[in-house]
Amino acid sequence: MDLVWPAATHLASYTRALQEGWSPDNLRPEAALDELERIRRDSGRFIAEQVDREGSGPPVTLPDGSIVRRLPGYKQWMWDGEFCGVIGFRWQPGTADLPPQVLGHIGFSVVPWKRRRGYATRALQLLLPHLRAEGLPHVELTTDPENVASQRVIAANGGQLVERFTSPAVFGGAEGLRFRILLA
């Protein structure tokens, strides 16, 4: 498995994953339908918006339906001959701090039929060297206490648990775990 930049040559495989019920947003399963509609309307624009280092793309819809400004960020697709999942990075230039509506710098999701193969662990491992170039001292990732698989992915890449927290109401006010990976 390797990471690839979103591209037209991979789009059919990405689209199949969405059609088969996978969602790139673990908190908003309906995001799959949103993505399919965006691809249908303008696939070239959809691909271009996957890498948005200026944060100039469309706003982000949160789980409660509210809309917020997009941060700079980019996504890479996990690829083993076909689409396997996505890993994304978002940040605020000049600081490791994130606004309250952004729980972590990195998010990832593997399609159900490719899980338990180490793909998320490998994706995070491949992404981390690129993040050092952004000048951040660390990145943070969050997960649910029940999501042991994600906790293992993060720990395997040097993540240390820094806190248990209650997520903002926009995310349901559930308990979460925040991990930090040092980049320096």
Coordinates of C-alpha atoms in Angstrom, one line a residue:
M1 CA 0.0 0.0 0.0
D2 CA 1.2 3.5 -0.9
L3 CA -0.2 7.0 -0.7
V4 CA -1.2 8.6 -4.0
W5 CA -2.4 12.1 -4.7
P6 CA -6.0 12.2 -5.8
A7 CA -6.1 12.1 -9.6
A8 CA -8.5 11.3 -12.4
T9 CA -6.7 7.9 -13.0
H10 CA -7.8 6.8 -9.5
L11 CA -11.3 8.5 -9.4
A12 CA -13.3 5.5 -10.6
S13 CA -12.0 3.3 -7.8
Y14 CA -12.7 6.1 -5.2
T15 CA -16.2 6.5 -6.6
R16 CA -16.8 2.7 -6.3
A17 CA -15.9 2.8 -2.7
L18 CA -18.4 5.6 -2.1
Q19 CA -21.1 3.8 -4.0
E20 CA -20.4 0.6 -1.9
G21 CA -21.2 2.5 1.3
W22 CA -17.8 3.8 2.5
S23 CA -17.7 7.4 3.8
P24 CA -14.5 9.5 4.0
D25 CA -16.0 11.1 7.1
N26 CA -16.2 8.8 10.2
L27 CA -18.6 11.3 11.8
R28 CA -20.9 12.0 8.8
P29 CA -21.7 8.8 6.8
E30 CA -23.9 10.9 4.6
A31 CA -20.7 12.7 3.4
A32 CA -20.4 9.8 0.8
L33 CA -23.5 11.1 -1.0
D34 CA -22.1 14.7 -0.9
E35 CA -18.9 13.5 -2.4
L36 CA -20.7 11.5 -5.2
E37 CA -22.7 14.6 -6.0
R38 CA -19.6 16.8 -6.2
I39 CA -17.9 14.3 -8.4
R40 CA -20.9 14.1 -10.7
R41 CA -21.1 17.9 -11.0
D42 CA -17.4 18.5 -11.7
S43 CA -14.9 15.7 -11.2
G44 CA -11.9 17.9 -12.1
R45 CA -12.8 20.4 -9.5
F46 CA -13.4 17.7 -6.9
I47 CA -9.9 16.3 -7.5
A48 CA -8.3 19.7 -7.4
E49 CA -10.1 20.5 -4.0
Q50 CA -8.5 17.5 -2.4
V51 CA -5.2 19.5 -2.1
D52 CA -6.0 22.9 -0.7
R53 CA -2.9 24.3 0.9
E54 CA -4.6 27.8 1.1
G55 CA -7.9 26.7 2.6
S56 CA -9.7 28.4 -0.2
G57 CA -12.0 25.4 -1.0
P58 CA -15.7 25.1 -0.1
P59 CA -16.7 25.3 3.5
V60 CA -16.9 22.3 5.7
T61 CA -20.2 20.8 7.0
L62 CA -19.9 19.6 10.6
P63 CA -21.9 16.7 12.1
D64 CA -24.6 19.0 13.4
G65 CA -25.0 20.5 9.9
S66 CA -23.3 23.8 10.7
I67 CA -20.9 25.2 8.1
V68 CA -17.4 26.5 8.9
R69 CA -14.4 27.9 7.0
R70 CA -12.0 25.3 5.6
L71 CA -8.5 25.2 6.9
P72 CA -5.5 24.6 4.7
G73 CA -5.0 21.0 4.1
Y74 CA -4.8 18.0 1.8
K75 CA -5.8 14.4 1.4
Q76 CA -3.9 11.5 0.0
W77 CA -5.5 8.3 -1.1
M78 CA -4.4 4.8 0.1
W79 CA -3.7 2.7 -2.9
D80 CA -2.8 -1.0 -3.4
G81 CA -3.9 -1.3 -7.0
E82 CA -7.3 0.1 -6.0
F83 CA -8.6 2.7 -3.6
C84 CA -8.3 1.6 0.0
G85 CA -8.9 4.7 2.1
V86 CA -8.0 8.3 2.7
I87 CA -5.7 10.2 5.1
G88 CA -5.9 13.9 5.5
F89 CA -3.9 16.7 7.1
R90 CA -5.2 20.1 8.1
W91 CA -3.5 22.9 9.9
Q92 CA -3.4 26.6 10.7
P93 CA -0.3 28.2 9.3
G94 CA 2.2 29.4 11.9
T95 CA 0.8 27.5 14.8
A96 CA 0.0 24.0 16.0
D97 CA -3.2 25.2 17.6
L98 CA -6.5 24.3 15.9
P99 CA -9.9 26.0 16.1
P100 CA -12.4 24.4 18.5
Q101 CA -14.4 22.8 15.6
V102 CA -11.3 20.9 14.4
L103 CA -10.5 18.1 16.8
G104 CA -7.2 17.0 15.2
H105 CA -4.6 17.7 12.5
I106 CA -5.0 14.2 10.9
G107 CA -7.9 12.0 10.0
F108 CA -8.0 8.7 8.3
S109 CA -10.5 6.1 7.1
V110 CA -10.0 2.7 5.5
V111 CA -12.7 1.0 3.4
P112 CA -14.2 -1.8 5.4
W113 CA -13.1 -4.5 3.0
K114 CA -9.4 -3.5 3.4
R115 CA -9.2 -3.1 7.1
R116 CA -6.9 -5.2 9.4
R117 CA -4.1 -5.1 6.9
G118 CA -2.0 -2.3 8.5
Y119 CA -3.0 0.2 5.8
A120 CA -3.9 3.0 8.2
T121 CA -0.6 2.5 10.2
R122 CA 1.4 2.6 7.0
A123 CA -0.5 5.6 5.7
L124 CA 0.2 7.6 8.8
Q125 CA 3.9 6.5 8.7
L126 CA 4.2 7.7 5.1
L127 CA 2.5 11.0 5.9
L128 CA 4.5 12.1 8.9
P129 CA 7.8 13.0 7.2
H130 CA 5.9 15.5 4.9
L131 CA 4.3 17.2 8.0
R132 CA 7.7 18.0 9.4
A133 CA 8.2 20.4 6.5
E134 CA 5.2 22.4 7.6
G135 CA 7.2 23.6 10.7
L136 CA 4.8 22.2 13.3
P137 CA 6.3 20.9 16.6
H138 CA 3.6 18.2 16.8
V139 CA 0.3 17.0 15.4
E140 CA -2.7 15.9 17.3
L141 CA -5.2 13.1 16.4
T142 CA -8.4 12.2 18.3
T143 CA -10.4 9.1 18.5
D144 CA -13.2 7.5 20.5
P145 CA -12.3 5.5 23.5
E146 CA -13.9 2.4 21.9
N147 CA -11.9 2.7 18.7
V148 CA -9.0 0.5 19.7
A149 CA -7.9 0.0 16.1
S150 CA -7.3 3.8 15.6
Q151 CA -5.5 4.0 19.0
R152 CA -3.1 1.3 17.8
V153 CA -2.5 3.0 14.5
I154 CA -1.6 6.2 16.4
A155 CA 0.5 4.5 19.0
A156 CA 2.5 2.6 16.4
N157 CA 3.5 5.9 14.9
G158 CA 4.7 7.4 18.2
G159 CA 1.4 8.9 19.4
Q160 CA 1.1 9.5 23.1
L161 CA -2.2 10.0 24.9
V162 CA -2.3 13.5 26.2
E163 CA -5.9 13.8 27.4
R164 CA -9.4 12.5 27.7
F165 CA -11.8 15.2 26.7
T166 CA -15.5 15.9 26.0
S167 CA -16.0 16.8 22.4
P168 CA -17.9 20.1 21.6
A169 CA -21.6 19.8 21.3
V170 CA -21.3 20.1 17.5
F171 CA -19.7 16.6 17.6
G172 CA -22.2 15.2 20.1
G173 CA -20.5 15.9 23.4
A174 CA -19.0 12.4 23.5
E175 CA -15.8 11.4 25.3
G176 CA -12.7 11.4 23.2
L177 CA -9.0 10.7 23.4
R178 CA -6.4 13.2 22.2
F179 CA -3.0 11.9 21.1
R180 CA 0.1 13.9 20.1
I181 CA 2.9 12.9 17.8
L182 CA 6.0 15.0 18.1
L183 CA 7.5 16.0 14.8
A184 CA 10.7 17.7 16.0

